[in-house]
Amino acid sequence: MTNIYISEKLKNACPDIVLGCIQADVSLKKIDEKLFEEIKIFCRQINESTYMEQIANMPEIIDAREAYKRLGKSPSRYRVSSEALLRRVVQGKGLYQINNVVDINNLVSLKSRYSVGTYDLDKLKPPISFTVGGEGQTYKGIGKEMVNIENMPVFADSEGNFGGPTSDSERAMITMNTSKILMNIISFSGDKGIEGYINYASELLVKYAEGKEIKTSIAR
C-alpha cells in the first residue's frame, strides 16, 4: 500500500484532516450504463430532496469551508469538489459521464459529501504527501487553465504537486490506459464514516471496474 504522509503544517491548520486511501488494479471502461444509471438515480434523489441553501449547512461542507478559511482561501471562490458536485446536481445539471473509475469517484463524493481524488498510481513517484501549496504555486488543472494552489491543501510526490480537494492536475489524471489507481477520500471532519466509505468505494471498484489487489488505509 502506498503510504501518504500528512504534513504538520496542514495538520496544524486542519487538525481533523483524515484520508481514506484505496489502492487497486482496475480495468477502465469509457461507458458503463449500469453504473451511470445508479448515479442518475442517486442524483435524482438529491435533486428532489435538497435545496441549494442546504448544501453550505451540511456538516462535511461546513468543516471543509472552515479549513479553507484557516488556510487563508475563500471557500466560495475555491469550492471543494464535493460542494461543486452537489451544487451541480441540485441545479438539475447532473454529472458528466467520463469513464467508470472517474464516475465511481464522483458517486463516492456525492454519497460521502467528502472530496475524492483518484490518481493513476503509475504516474506518481513516492514519497507522497498531503501538504499546503507554497507561494505562487500552480498546476494545469483537468479541463482548466492554471490553478492557483497557494495555501491550498495539495497532494505532492517527488516530482511536485498533482491534486487536491478543489481541482486535480492533468499529470496524474485517470486515462483509458490507467491500470493502477490511488483513490483518496478527503475528510476535514475527522474519521466520521470514513471506514464505511472506503468499503463502499472498494465495492464499486469491484462491481464496475474489475477491481483487484485492493488495499486500504487511513491516514491521519
mmCIF file of C-alpha atoms in Angstrom:
data_model
loop_
_atom_site.group_PDB
_atom_site.id
_atom_site.type_symbol
_atom_site.label_atom_id
_atom_site.label_comp_id
_atom_site.label_asym_id
_atom_site.label_seq_id
_atom_site.Cartn_x
_atom_site.Cartn_y
_atom_site.Cartn_z
ATOM 1 C CA MET A 1 0.000 0.000 0.000
ATOM 2 C CA THR A 2 1.317 3.424 -0.950
ATOM 3 C CA ASN A 3 1.590 5.499 2.216
ATOM 4 C CA ILE A 4 0.603 9.166 2.335
ATOM 5 C CA TYR A 5 2.171 11.498 4.879
ATOM 6 C CA ILE A 6 0.093 14.472 6.088
ATOM 7 C CA SER A 7 2.379 17.438 6.750
ATOM 8 C CA GLU A 8 2.488 19.113 10.145
ATOM 9 C CA LYS A 9 1.625 22.449 8.522
ATOM 10 C CA LEU A 10 -1.629 21.021 7.155
ATOM 11 C CA LYS A 11 -2.446 19.161 10.391
ATOM 12 C CA ASN A 12 -1.872 22.315 12.442
ATOM 13 C CA ALA A 13 -4.283 24.287 10.244
ATOM 14 C CA CYS A 14 -6.751 21.394 9.859
ATOM 15 C CA PRO A 15 -6.437 19.161 12.946
ATOM 16 C CA ASP A 16 -9.399 16.979 11.931
ATOM 17 C CA ILE A 17 -7.963 16.073 8.494
ATOM 18 C CA VAL A 18 -8.252 12.360 7.668
ATOM 19 C CA LEU A 19 -7.657 10.479 4.412
ATOM 20 C CA GLY A 20 -9.361 7.247 3.425
ATOM 21 C CA CYS A 21 -6.980 5.669 0.898
ATOM 22 C CA ILE A 22 -7.709 2.880 -1.581
ATOM 23 C CA GLN A 23 -5.199 1.305 -3.944
ATOM 24 C CA ALA A 24 -6.426 -1.061 -6.661
ATOM 25 C CA ASP A 25 -5.776 -2.650 -10.023
ATOM 26 C CA VAL A 26 -8.652 -1.704 -12.321
ATOM 27 C CA SER A 27 -9.996 -2.119 -15.837
ATOM 28 C CA LEU A 28 -11.047 1.130 -17.499
ATOM 29 C CA LYS A 29 -14.264 1.384 -19.447
ATOM 30 C CA LYS A 30 -15.423 4.504 -21.270
ATOM 31 C CA ILE A 31 -19.114 3.882 -20.638
ATOM 32 C CA ASP A 32 -20.799 1.667 -18.038
ATOM 33 C CA GLU A 33 -24.533 2.159 -18.365
ATOM 34 C CA LYS A 34 -25.410 0.233 -15.183
ATOM 35 C CA LEU A 35 -23.056 2.410 -13.151
ATOM 36 C CA PHE A 36 -24.340 5.605 -14.697
ATOM 37 C CA GLU A 37 -27.936 4.531 -14.110
ATOM 38 C CA GLU A 38 -27.061 4.110 -10.416
ATOM 39 C CA ILE A 39 -25.544 7.593 -10.462
ATOM 40 C CA LYS A 40 -28.582 9.113 -12.195
ATOM 41 C CA ILE A 41 -30.950 7.560 -9.635
ATOM 42 C CA PHE A 42 -28.916 8.963 -6.749
ATOM 43 C CA CYS A 43 -28.651 12.387 -8.420
ATOM 44 C CA ARG A 44 -32.424 12.420 -8.823
ATOM 45 C CA GLN A 45 -32.834 11.698 -5.100
ATOM 46 C CA ILE A 46 -30.513 14.593 -4.218
ATOM 47 C CA ASN A 47 -32.233 16.940 -6.658
ATOM 48 C CA GLU A 48 -35.676 16.137 -5.240
ATOM 49 C CA SER A 49 -34.688 16.378 -1.559
ATOM 50 C CA THR A 50 -32.052 19.124 -1.341
ATOM 51 C CA TYR A 51 -32.212 22.903 -1.720
ATOM 52 C CA MET A 52 -29.177 24.928 -2.743
ATOM 53 C CA GLU A 53 -29.177 26.727 0.625
ATOM 54 C CA GLN A 54 -28.857 23.398 2.460
ATOM 55 C CA ILE A 55 -25.542 22.473 0.869
ATOM 56 C CA ALA A 56 -23.492 25.107 2.708
ATOM 57 C CA ASN A 57 -25.027 23.879 6.002
ATOM 58 C CA MET A 58 -24.044 20.237 5.585
ATOM 59 C CA PRO A 59 -21.536 19.390 8.365
ATOM 60 C CA GLU A 60 -18.940 17.971 5.948
ATOM 61 C CA ILE A 61 -19.134 21.095 3.751
ATOM 62 C CA ILE A 62 -19.014 23.425 6.783
ATOM 63 C CA ASP A 63 -15.843 21.703 8.027
ATOM 64 C CA ALA A 64 -14.187 21.902 4.595
ATOM 65 C CA ARG A 65 -15.078 25.580 4.243
ATOM 66 C CA GLU A 66 -13.692 26.347 7.710
ATOM 67 C CA ALA A 67 -10.463 24.530 6.848
ATOM 68 C CA TYR A 68 -10.035 26.655 3.726
ATOM 69 C CA LYS A 69 -10.650 29.815 5.735
ATOM 70 C CA ARG A 70 -7.944 28.813 8.228
ATOM 71 C CA LEU A 71 -5.555 28.363 5.298
ATOM 72 C CA GLY A 72 -6.448 31.824 4.008
ATOM 73 C CA LYS A 73 -8.511 30.771 0.972
ATOM 74 C CA SER A 74 -12.051 31.891 0.150
ATOM 75 C CA PRO A 75 -14.279 28.762 0.234
ATOM 76 C CA SER A 76 -16.747 30.451 -2.124
ATOM 77 C CA ARG A 77 -14.073 31.139 -4.731
ATOM 78 C CA TYR A 78 -12.262 27.836 -4.200
ATOM 79 C CA ARG A 79 -15.034 25.321 -3.545
ATOM 80 C CA VAL A 80 -14.150 21.774 -2.571
ATOM 81 C CA SER A 81 -15.163 19.386 -5.343
ATOM 82 C CA SER A 82 -17.864 17.683 -3.266
ATOM 83 C CA GLU A 83 -19.664 21.011 -2.804
ATOM 84 C CA ALA A 84 -19.290 21.787 -6.518
ATOM 85 C CA LEU A 85 -20.755 18.365 -7.448
ATOM 86 C CA LEU A 86 -23.679 18.771 -5.040
ATOM 87 C CA ARG A 87 -24.452 22.235 -6.380
ATOM 88 C CA ARG A 88 -24.400 20.934 -9.941
ATOM 89 C CA VAL A 89 -26.812 18.116 -9.103
ATOM 90 C CA VAL A 90 -29.206 20.370 -7.168
ATOM 91 C CA GLN A 91 -29.237 22.735 -10.155
ATOM 92 C CA GLY A 92 -30.502 19.798 -12.225
ATOM 93 C CA LYS A 93 -27.387 19.598 -14.414
ATOM 94 C CA GLY A 94 -26.478 16.033 -13.480
ATOM 95 C CA LEU A 95 -22.934 14.692 -13.902
ATOM 96 C CA TYR A 96 -20.777 14.223 -16.967
ATOM 97 C CA GLN A 97 -20.083 10.595 -17.905
ATOM 98 C CA ILE A 98 -16.258 10.393 -18.058
ATOM 99 C CA ASN A 99 -15.209 6.772 -17.527
ATOM 100 C CA ASN A 100 -16.072 4.096 -14.995
ATOM 101 C CA VAL A 101 -13.322 4.992 -12.493
ATOM 102 C CA VAL A 102 -13.954 8.762 -12.550
ATOM 103 C CA ASP A 103 -17.701 8.117 -12.378
ATOM 104 C CA ILE A 104 -17.167 5.919 -9.285
ATOM 105 C CA ASN A 105 -15.024 8.707 -7.795
ATOM 106 C CA ASN A 106 -17.875 11.194 -8.253
ATOM 107 C CA LEU A 107 -20.520 8.852 -6.843
ATOM 108 C CA VAL A 108 -18.437 8.245 -3.694
ATOM 109 C CA SER A 109 -18.014 12.017 -3.317
ATOM 110 C CA LEU A 110 -21.747 12.650 -3.631
ATOM 111 C CA LYS A 111 -22.588 9.880 -1.134
ATOM 112 C CA SER A 112 -19.992 10.908 1.442
ATOM 113 C CA ARG A 113 -20.072 14.689 0.852
ATOM 114 C CA TYR A 114 -16.277 14.489 1.022
ATOM 115 C CA SER A 115 -13.966 15.464 -1.818
ATOM 116 C CA VAL A 116 -12.483 12.407 -3.502
ATOM 117 C CA GLY A 117 -9.400 12.356 -5.735
ATOM 118 C CA THR A 118 -8.395 9.363 -7.858
ATOM 119 C CA TYR A 119 -4.982 9.188 -9.498
ATOM 120 C CA ASP A 120 -3.015 6.984 -11.885
ATOM 121 C CA LEU A 121 -0.581 5.317 -9.496
ATOM 122 C CA ASP A 122 1.956 4.564 -12.244
ATOM 123 C CA LYS A 123 2.320 8.307 -12.840
ATOM 124 C CA LEU A 124 3.222 9.034 -9.215
ATOM 125 C CA LYS A 125 6.693 8.926 -7.708
ATOM 126 C CA PRO A 126 6.737 8.355 -3.911
ATOM 127 C CA PRO A 127 7.037 9.626 -1.306
ATOM 128 C CA ILE A 128 3.530 11.102 -1.432
ATOM 129 C CA SER A 129 2.412 13.806 0.976
ATOM 130 C CA PHE A 130 -0.701 15.868 1.659
ATOM 131 C CA THR A 131 0.505 19.350 2.403
ATOM 132 C CA VAL A 132 -0.095 23.059 1.755
ATOM 133 C CA GLY A 133 0.665 24.710 -1.599
ATOM 134 C CA GLY A 134 3.579 27.114 -1.494
ATOM 135 C CA GLU A 135 3.766 30.767 -2.503
ATOM 136 C CA GLY A 136 2.944 31.272 -6.174
ATOM 137 C CA GLN A 137 2.479 27.567 -6.901
ATOM 138 C CA THR A 138 0.121 26.487 -9.700
ATOM 139 C CA TYR A 139 -0.578 23.487 -11.910
ATOM 140 C CA LYS A 140 -2.536 22.744 -15.065
ATOM 141 C CA GLY A 141 -5.984 21.642 -13.964
ATOM 142 C CA ILE A 142 -8.018 18.963 -15.723
ATOM 143 C CA GLY A 143 -10.028 20.770 -18.385
ATOM 144 C CA LYS A 144 -8.900 24.083 -16.912
ATOM 145 C CA GLU A 145 -6.163 26.657 -17.202
ATOM 146 C CA MET A 146 -3.526 27.048 -14.487
ATOM 147 C CA VAL A 147 -4.961 26.503 -10.995
ATOM 148 C CA ASN A 148 -3.661 28.625 -8.109
ATOM 149 C CA ILE A 149 -2.810 26.219 -5.271
ATOM 150 C CA GLU A 150 -1.029 28.664 -2.960
ATOM 151 C CA ASN A 151 -2.179 27.961 0.627
ATOM 152 C CA MET A 152 -4.446 25.142 -0.624
ATOM 153 C CA PRO A 153 -4.433 21.535 0.603
ATOM 154 C CA VAL A 154 -2.496 19.664 -2.069
ATOM 155 C CA PHE A 155 -1.094 16.212 -2.796
ATOM 156 C CA ALA A 156 2.552 16.099 -3.837
ATOM 157 C CA ASP A 157 5.051 13.450 -4.872
ATOM 158 C CA SER A 158 8.766 13.685 -5.611
ATOM 159 C CA GLU A 159 8.010 15.448 -8.915
ATOM 160 C CA GLY A 160 5.693 18.100 -7.458
ATOM 161 C CA ASN A 161 2.041 18.813 -6.737
ATOM 162 C CA PHE A 162 -0.610 16.761 -8.518
ATOM 163 C CA GLY A 163 -4.040 17.133 -6.907
ATOM 164 C CA GLY A 164 -6.259 18.418 -4.155
ATOM 165 C CA PRO A 165 -9.807 18.797 -2.835
ATOM 166 C CA THR A 166 -10.742 21.574 -5.287
ATOM 167 C CA SER A 167 -9.105 20.588 -8.577
ATOM 168 C CA ASP A 168 -6.651 17.942 -9.762
ATOM 169 C CA SER A 169 -3.789 18.350 -12.209
ATOM 170 C CA GLU A 170 -3.505 16.688 -15.599
ATOM 171 C CA ARG A 171 -0.256 14.932 -14.647
ATOM 172 C CA ALA A 172 -1.778 12.060 -12.650
ATOM 173 C CA MET A 173 -5.267 12.053 -14.158
ATOM 174 C CA ILE A 174 -7.107 8.829 -14.974
ATOM 175 C CA THR A 175 -6.962 7.860 -18.673
ATOM 176 C CA MET A 176 -8.068 4.817 -20.635
ATOM 177 C CA ASN A 177 -4.509 3.482 -20.207
ATOM 178 C CA THR A 178 -4.699 3.544 -16.399
ATOM 179 C CA SER A 179 -4.382 0.150 -14.712
ATOM 180 C CA LYS A 180 -3.492 1.035 -11.092
ATOM 181 C CA ILE A 181 -5.211 3.725 -9.049
ATOM 182 C CA LEU A 182 -4.895 5.560 -5.772
ATOM 183 C CA MET A 183 -8.217 6.941 -4.522
ATOM 184 C CA ASN A 184 -8.194 9.391 -1.599
ATOM 185 C CA ILE A 185 -11.353 10.288 0.317
ATOM 186 C CA ILE A 186 -10.575 13.648 1.952
ATOM 187 C CA SER A 187 -12.301 14.433 5.239
ATOM 188 C CA PHE A 188 -11.953 17.669 7.180
ATOM 189 C CA SER A 189 -14.422 16.185 9.706
ATOM 190 C CA GLY A 190 -12.270 13.547 11.364
ATOM 191 C CA ASP A 191 -12.858 9.870 10.648
ATOM 192 C CA LYS A 192 -16.671 10.199 10.573
ATOM 193 C CA GLY A 193 -17.928 7.491 8.214
ATOM 194 C CA ILE A 194 -14.511 7.041 6.571
ATOM 195 C CA GLU A 195 -14.284 3.259 7.002
ATOM 196 C CA GLY A 196 -17.782 2.823 5.571
ATOM 197 C CA TYR A 197 -16.991 4.967 2.548
ATOM 198 C CA ILE A 198 -13.706 3.103 1.960
ATOM 199 C CA ASN A 199 -15.709 -0.135 1.887
ATOM 200 C CA TYR A 200 -18.362 1.416 -0.376
ATOM 201 C CA ALA A 201 -15.732 2.680 -2.844
ATOM 202 C CA SER A 202 -13.985 -0.704 -2.818
ATOM 203 C CA GLU A 203 -17.277 -2.471 -3.592
ATOM 204 C CA LEU A 204 -17.963 -0.122 -6.506
ATOM 205 C CA LEU A 205 -14.458 -0.724 -7.902
ATOM 206 C CA VAL A 206 -15.016 -4.491 -7.794
ATOM 207 C CA LYS A 207 -18.512 -4.241 -9.275
ATOM 208 C CA TYR A 208 -17.852 -1.744 -12.062
ATOM 209 C CA ALA A 209 -14.079 -1.680 -12.674
ATOM 210 C CA GLU A 210 -12.995 -5.291 -12.084
ATOM 211 C CA GLY A 211 -11.114 -4.050 -9.027
ATOM 212 C CA LYS A 212 -8.396 -6.450 -7.807
ATOM 213 C CA GLU A 213 -5.493 -6.363 -5.345
ATOM 214 C CA ILE A 214 -7.429 -3.793 -3.295
ATOM 215 C CA LYS A 215 -5.526 -2.349 -0.351
ATOM 216 C CA THR A 216 -6.826 0.301 2.033
ATOM 217 C CA SER A 217 -5.511 2.539 4.787
ATOM 218 C CA ILE A 218 -6.459 5.582 6.829
ATOM 219 C CA ALA A 219 -4.004 8.475 7.147
ATOM 220 C CA ARG A 220 -4.221 10.977 9.996
#
